[in-house]
Tab-separated table of C-alpha atoms in Angstrom:
chain	number	residue	atom	x	y	z
A	1	MET	CA	26.216	4.725	4.277
A	2	SER	CA	23.861	1.677	4.762
A	3	LYS	CA	20.294	2.125	6.125
A	4	THR	CA	17.755	0.282	8.304
A	5	TRP	CA	14.701	-0.547	6.717
A	6	PHE	CA	10.996	-1.493	7.843
A	7	ILE	CA	9.103	-3.192	5.220
A	8	THR	CA	5.712	-4.687	5.790
A	9	GLY	CA	4.380	-7.490	3.136
A	10	ALA	CA	7.463	-8.736	2.516
A	11	SER	CA	6.569	-12.394	1.853
A	12	ARG	CA	6.306	-12.182	-2.002
A	13	GLY	CA	5.967	-9.507	-4.742
A	14	LEU	CA	7.488	-5.587	-4.581
A	15	GLY	CA	7.946	-6.209	-0.746
A	16	ARG	CA	9.925	-9.115	-1.015
A	17	ALA	CA	11.942	-7.817	-4.006
A	18	PHE	CA	12.452	-4.490	-1.861
A	19	THR	CA	13.830	-6.652	1.019
A	20	GLN	CA	16.056	-8.454	-1.008
A	21	ALA	CA	17.764	-5.414	-2.707
A	22	ALA	CA	18.139	-3.693	0.466
A	23	LEU	CA	19.962	-6.600	1.989
A	24	GLU	CA	21.986	-7.335	-1.173
A	25	ARG	CA	23.720	-4.191	-1.217
A	26	GLY	CA	24.443	-4.395	2.559
A	27	ASP	CA	21.733	-2.759	4.720
A	28	ARG	CA	19.661	-3.923	7.580
A	29	VAL	CA	15.794	-4.752	6.998
A	30	ALA	CA	13.033	-5.470	9.600
A	31	ALA	CA	10.702	-7.285	7.182
A	32	THR	CA	7.077	-8.561	8.199
A	33	VAL	CA	5.333	-11.344	6.863
A	34	ARG	CA	2.089	-13.340	8.247
A	35	ALA	CA	3.035	-16.604	7.367
A	36	PRO	CA	6.221	-17.923	9.668
A	37	GLY	CA	9.078	-19.060	7.298
A	38	ALA	CA	8.293	-17.180	4.480
A	39	LEU	CA	11.653	-15.156	4.384
A	40	LYS	CA	13.647	-18.494	5.427
A	41	ASP	CA	15.886	-18.457	2.420
A	42	LEU	CA	17.118	-14.759	2.986
A	43	ALA	CA	17.359	-15.288	6.943
A	44	GLU	CA	19.745	-17.983	5.862
A	45	ARG	CA	21.794	-15.557	3.258
A	46	HIS	CA	22.016	-12.479	5.771
A	47	PRO	CA	21.357	-13.766	9.310
A	48	ASP	CA	22.883	-10.621	10.870
A	49	SER	CA	20.978	-8.096	8.576
A	50	LEU	CA	17.732	-9.379	8.413
A	51	LEU	CA	15.030	-9.627	11.170
A	52	ALA	CA	11.786	-11.167	10.288
A	53	LEU	CA	8.735	-10.288	12.290
A	54	ARG	CA	5.289	-11.679	11.942
A	55	LEU	CA	2.701	-9.285	11.459
A	56	ASP	CA	-1.187	-8.885	10.826
A	57	VAL	CA	-1.365	-5.039	10.025
A	58	THR	CA	-4.748	-4.788	10.641
A	59	ASP	CA	-3.750	-4.978	14.732
A	60	ARG	CA	-2.954	-1.729	15.731
A	61	ALA	CA	-1.149	-2.888	18.862
A	62	ALA	CA	1.154	-5.501	16.765
A	63	CYS	CA	1.797	-2.811	14.339
A	64	PHE	CA	3.715	-0.693	17.448
A	65	ALA	CA	5.276	-3.695	18.898
A	66	ALA	CA	6.643	-4.687	15.628
A	67	VAL	CA	7.908	-1.206	14.697
A	68	ASN	CA	9.188	-0.718	18.273
A	69	ALA	CA	10.940	-4.421	18.165
A	70	ALA	CA	12.837	-3.286	15.110
A	71	HIS	CA	14.161	-0.387	16.612
A	72	ALA	CA	15.627	-2.176	19.698
A	73	GLU	CA	16.982	-4.574	17.026
A	74	PHE	CA	18.995	-1.928	15.297
A	75	GLY	CA	18.965	1.046	17.162
A	76	ARG	CA	17.351	3.409	14.375
A	77	LEU	CA	14.980	3.270	11.439
A	78	ASP	CA	15.935	5.361	8.092
A	79	VAL	CA	13.100	3.722	5.681
A	80	VAL	CA	9.588	2.772	6.536
A	81	VAL	CA	7.820	1.116	3.371
A	82	ASN	CA	4.133	0.445	3.821
A	83	ASN	CA	4.140	-1.966	1.152
A	84	ALA	CA	1.421	-4.870	2.650
A	85	GLY	CA	-1.889	-4.905	1.084
A	86	TYR	CA	-4.042	-6.743	-1.739
A	87	GLY	CA	-6.564	-5.980	-4.390
A	88	LEU	CA	-10.615	-6.906	-3.810
A	89	PHE	CA	-12.424	-7.054	-7.311
A	90	GLY	CA	-16.238	-6.563	-7.326
A	91	THR	CA	-18.765	-4.023	-8.151
A	92	VAL	CA	-20.018	-1.243	-6.001
A	93	GLU	CA	-23.347	-2.937	-5.589
A	94	ALA	CA	-22.084	-5.937	-4.858
A	95	VAL	CA	-19.169	-5.760	-2.067
A	96	THR	CA	-20.243	-6.900	1.352
A	97	GLU	CA	-19.251	-4.700	4.330
A	98	GLU	CA	-16.874	-7.396	5.538
A	99	ALA	CA	-14.986	-7.259	2.640
A	100	ALA	CA	-15.269	-3.623	2.342
A	101	ARG	CA	-14.079	-2.994	5.762
A	102	ALA	CA	-11.416	-5.849	5.671
A	103	GLN	CA	-9.808	-3.945	2.173
A	104	MET	CA	-9.423	-0.630	4.031
A	105	ASP	CA	-8.293	-2.289	7.029
A	106	THR	CA	-5.528	-3.513	5.379
A	107	ASN	CA	-4.394	-1.524	2.680
A	108	PHE	CA	-5.196	1.967	4.502
A	109	PHE	CA	-5.509	1.559	8.215
A	110	GLY	CA	-2.402	-0.944	8.162
A	111	ALA	CA	-0.296	1.974	6.631
A	112	LEU	CA	-1.547	4.207	8.974
A	113	TRP	CA	-0.814	2.190	12.402
A	114	VAL	CA	2.552	1.673	10.776
A	115	THR	CA	3.205	5.325	10.153
A	116	GLN	CA	1.883	6.311	13.484
A	117	ALA	CA	4.302	3.350	15.429
A	118	ALA	CA	7.278	4.617	13.323
A	119	LEU	CA	6.830	8.448	13.644
A	120	PRO	CA	8.422	8.817	17.473
A	121	HIS	CA	11.554	7.293	16.328
A	122	LEU	CA	12.115	9.395	13.334
A	123	ARG	CA	11.283	12.283	15.090
A	124	ALA	CA	13.903	11.561	17.724
A	125	GLN	CA	16.424	10.774	15.061
A	126	GLY	CA	15.634	14.130	13.022
A	127	ALA	CA	15.308	12.013	9.704
A	128	GLY	CA	13.581	9.440	8.110
A	129	HIS	CA	11.849	8.329	4.787
A	130	ILE	CA	8.507	7.214	4.760
A	131	VAL	CA	7.293	5.322	1.452
A	132	GLN	CA	4.047	4.354	0.816
A	133	VAL	CA	3.322	1.757	-1.862
A	134	SER	CA	0.206	3.210	-3.479
A	135	SER	CA	-0.953	2.708	-7.004
A	136	VAL	CA	-1.957	3.858	-10.240
A	137	ALA	CA	-5.198	2.886	-8.734
A	138	GLY	CA	-4.822	6.346	-6.282
A	139	ILE	CA	-4.887	8.157	-9.447
A	140	ALA	CA	-7.090	6.775	-11.948
A	141	THR	CA	-10.087	4.172	-11.748
A	142	PHE	CA	-10.808	0.710	-13.227
A	143	PRO	CA	-14.369	-0.781	-13.118
A	144	LEU	CA	-14.563	-3.865	-10.479
A	145	LEU	CA	-11.997	-2.053	-8.110
A	146	SER	CA	-13.776	0.365	-6.222
A	147	VAL	CA	-12.686	-0.402	-2.568
A	148	TYR	CA	-9.185	-0.976	-3.779
A	149	HIS	CA	-9.376	2.768	-5.233
A	150	ALA	CA	-10.801	3.758	-2.290
A	151	SER	CA	-8.144	2.362	0.044
A	152	LYS	CA	-5.404	3.938	-2.341
A	153	TRP	CA	-7.007	7.145	-2.593
A	154	ALA	CA	-7.353	7.417	1.251
A	155	LEU	CA	-3.790	6.548	1.709
A	156	GLU	CA	-2.590	9.330	-1.030
A	157	GLY	CA	-4.744	11.734	0.854
A	158	MET	CA	-3.273	10.785	4.510
A	159	SER	CA	0.287	10.977	3.010
A	160	GLU	CA	0.037	14.003	1.704
A	161	THR	CA	-0.924	15.621	4.525
A	162	LEU	CA	1.552	13.749	6.724
A	163	ALA	CA	4.200	15.163	4.145
A	164	GLN	CA	3.472	18.846	5.287
A	165	GLU	CA	3.100	18.172	8.963
A	166	VAL	CA	6.476	16.015	9.306
A	167	ALA	CA	9.079	18.252	7.140
A	168	THR	CA	10.035	20.164	9.974
A	169	PHE	CA	11.271	17.201	11.622
A	170	GLY	CA	13.481	16.197	8.734
A	171	ILE	CA	11.056	13.196	7.790
A	172	ARG	CA	10.357	12.805	4.161
A	173	VAL	CA	7.204	10.919	2.795
A	174	THR	CA	6.925	9.171	-0.893
A	175	LEU	CA	3.996	7.665	-2.905
A	176	LEU	CA	5.052	4.813	-4.914
A	177	GLU	CA	2.216	4.839	-7.748
A	178	PRO	CA	2.889	1.764	-9.855
A	179	GLY	CA	1.311	0.422	-12.492
A	180	PRO	CA	0.799	-3.402	-13.240
A	181	PHE	CA	3.915	-5.547	-12.050
A	182	ARG	CA	4.438	-9.216	-12.422
A	183	THR	CA	3.443	-10.582	-8.981
A	184	ASP	CA	0.413	-12.417	-8.026
A	185	TRP	CA	-1.790	-9.307	-7.215
A	186	ALA	CA	-4.492	-10.248	-9.832
A	187	GLY	CA	-4.010	-14.135	-8.787
A	188	ASP	CA	-3.740	-15.788	-5.573
A	189	SER	CA	-3.289	-12.643	-3.649
A	190	ALA	CA	-6.611	-11.049	-4.959
A	191	HIS	CA	-9.995	-11.088	-3.183
A	192	ARG	CA	-13.563	-11.437	-5.031
A	193	VAL	CA	-16.739	-11.120	-3.891
A	194	GLU	CA	-19.758	-13.141	-5.551
A	195	ASP	CA	-20.958	-10.625	-7.988
A	196	ILE	CA	-24.390	-9.566	-9.377
A	197	ALA	CA	-25.491	-11.070	-12.943
A	198	ALA	CA	-27.135	-7.693	-14.463
A	199	TYR	CA	-23.208	-7.107	-14.506
A	200	ASP	CA	-21.909	-9.970	-16.137
A	201	GLU	CA	-22.300	-8.785	-19.703
A	202	PRO	CA	-21.238	-4.907	-19.558
A	203	LEU	CA	-18.351	-5.543	-17.651
A	204	ALA	CA	-17.015	-9.120	-19.223
A	205	PRO	CA	-14.339	-7.345	-21.302
A	206	PHE	CA	-12.688	-5.782	-18.163
A	207	ARG	CA	-12.538	-9.323	-16.326
A	208	THR	CA	-11.419	-11.058	-19.328
A	209	ALA	CA	-8.458	-8.523	-19.915
A	210	TYR	CA	-7.597	-8.558	-16.231
A	211	ALA	CA	-7.411	-12.239	-16.410
A	212	ALA	CA	-5.259	-11.874	-19.808
A	213	ASP	CA	-2.786	-9.782	-18.251
A	214	ALA	CA	-2.110	-11.711	-15.269
A	215	GLY	CA	1.175	-13.137	-15.328
A	216	ARG	CA	2.101	-11.025	-18.334
A	217	GLU	CA	2.326	-7.518	-16.524
A	218	PRO	CA	5.227	-5.326	-17.806
A	219	GLY	CA	6.609	-4.017	-14.289
A	220	ASP	CA	9.823	-5.933	-13.483
A	221	PRO	CA	9.576	-6.215	-9.128
A	222	ALA	CA	13.493	-6.263	-9.393
A	223	ARG	CA	13.878	-3.017	-11.444
A	224	ALA	CA	11.135	-1.823	-8.848
A	225	ALA	CA	13.509	-2.270	-6.183
A	226	ALA	CA	16.419	-0.946	-7.575
A	227	ALA	CA	14.328	2.292	-8.470
A	228	LEU	CA	13.464	2.411	-4.958
A	229	LEU	CA	17.162	1.958	-3.704
A	230	THR	CA	17.917	5.318	-5.897
A	231	LEU	CA	14.668	7.396	-4.435
A	232	VAL	CA	15.711	6.526	-0.885
A	233	ASP	CA	19.521	7.739	-2.027
A	234	ALA	CA	18.163	11.170	-3.167
A	235	PRO	CA	18.762	14.097	-1.105
A	236	GLU	CA	15.528	15.515	-2.037
A	237	PRO	CA	13.084	12.657	-2.807
A	238	PRO	CA	9.709	13.496	-4.584
A	239	LEU	CA	6.263	13.088	-2.780
A	240	ARG	CA	4.634	10.948	-5.520
A	241	VAL	CA	6.586	8.825	-8.179
A	242	LEU	CA	5.111	6.648	-10.842
A	243	MET	CA	6.605	3.307	-11.890
A	244	GLY	CA	6.205	2.112	-15.213
A	245	ASN	CA	5.801	2.802	-19.220
A	246	LEU	CA	1.854	2.440	-18.690
A	247	VAL	CA	1.387	4.956	-16.180
A	248	ALA	CA	4.002	7.199	-17.086
A	249	ASP	CA	2.274	7.569	-20.456
A	250	GLY	CA	-1.239	7.639	-19.189
A	251	VAL	CA	-1.409	9.874	-16.394
A	252	PRO	CA	-0.506	13.058	-17.838
A	253	GLY	CA	-3.931	12.362	-19.946
A	254	LEU	CA	-5.771	11.817	-17.398
A	255	TYR	CA	-4.743	14.961	-15.470
A	256	GLN	CA	-5.209	17.075	-18.803
A	257	GLU	CA	-8.660	15.801	-19.343
A	258	ARG	CA	-9.513	16.961	-15.532
A	259	LEU	CA	-8.094	20.214	-15.904
A	260	ARG	CA	-10.174	20.498	-19.224
A	261	THR	CA	-13.214	19.666	-17.438
A	262	TRP	CA	-12.504	22.249	-14.276
A	263	ALA	CA	-11.767	24.897	-17.120
A	264	GLU	CA	-15.060	24.110	-18.799
A	265	TRP	CA	-17.218	24.667	-15.710
A	266	GLU	CA	-15.350	27.403	-14.164
A	267	GLU	CA	-18.029	29.990	-14.303
A	268	LEU	CA	-20.258	27.361	-12.406
A	269	ALA	CA	-17.410	26.763	-9.549
A	270	ARG	CA	-16.912	30.476	-9.083
A	271	SER	CA	-20.860	31.040	-8.873
A	272	VAL	CA	-21.406	29.704	-5.342
A	273	ASP	CA	-19.316	32.288	-3.195
A	274	PHE	CA	-21.094	35.231	-1.210
A	275	PRO	CA	-20.765	38.238	-3.808
A	276	GLU	CA	-18.636	39.878	-1.467
A	277	ALA	CA	-16.166	37.332	-1.242
A	278	VAL	CA	-15.931	36.545	-4.702
A	279	THR	CA	-12.184	37.664	-6.177
A	280	PRO	CA	-11.780	38.112	-9.830
A	281	PRO	CA	-9.149	35.823	-11.589
A	282	ALA	CA	-5.430	37.600	-11.929
A	283	PRO	CA	-5.078	39.201	-15.239
A	284	ARG	CA	-2.889	37.186	-17.578
A	285	THR	CA	0.152	38.292	-19.033
A	286	GLN	CA	2.133	37.878	-22.269
A	287	ASP	CA	5.837	37.468	-23.038
A	288	ALA	CA	7.098	40.165	-24.212
């Protein structure tokens, strides 16, 4: 059965790949862009199944208007993909208030507004799938990307909570956690703050690595789109999905390190409750 999608940030990168893949398999898509005409070629090929909408996701009222327009056009929404976002490069000390707020407004609040706008329609249907495009940056951290990380960690927390709240209505939530993909995320799409000279030397290797990787990322947007189609067709989609070999190889070790640290400091962790509230750990059993 064909699906009806609402996809933000569809003009390029993963958003465009998702839009194109859905259209090519016969689905209907309401796709949002900031620049008029960004989807002209897709609209010409799919005039009856693509609704291109101009949207700045930082405008809450505009998000509600766009979602409602899509629902009015197609009659339902099956998959909502919050993809709009960008990277912000700069040290914690140097990032400006304006840059930090703009990053959170787009990457986190934009997804929140679209999600809020879609939920009444999905609840009325008794079904729906909200796909939040997070990142490996919502799991791990790297120098120069602090506020970008903050936006993705916020998205992760909100979305995991959302999944618990809406499961009873037949609504599923999935966080996509991609690694580096061959888009212009680190190129023209990225924002950069003027940094402080004291950080130039210690962080030079990271700047060099980011620049060297741009345009050579292993992730293929078309393959990510194919994976997303498989995901939204699954009867029980997961809350989180890693995307890319680098992420699949690296993330387990990150969690193992966290578990080791927690175990190392478990005694301290257990020392802070009132004595009457202390519950001894359950005895460990051995296999027979």
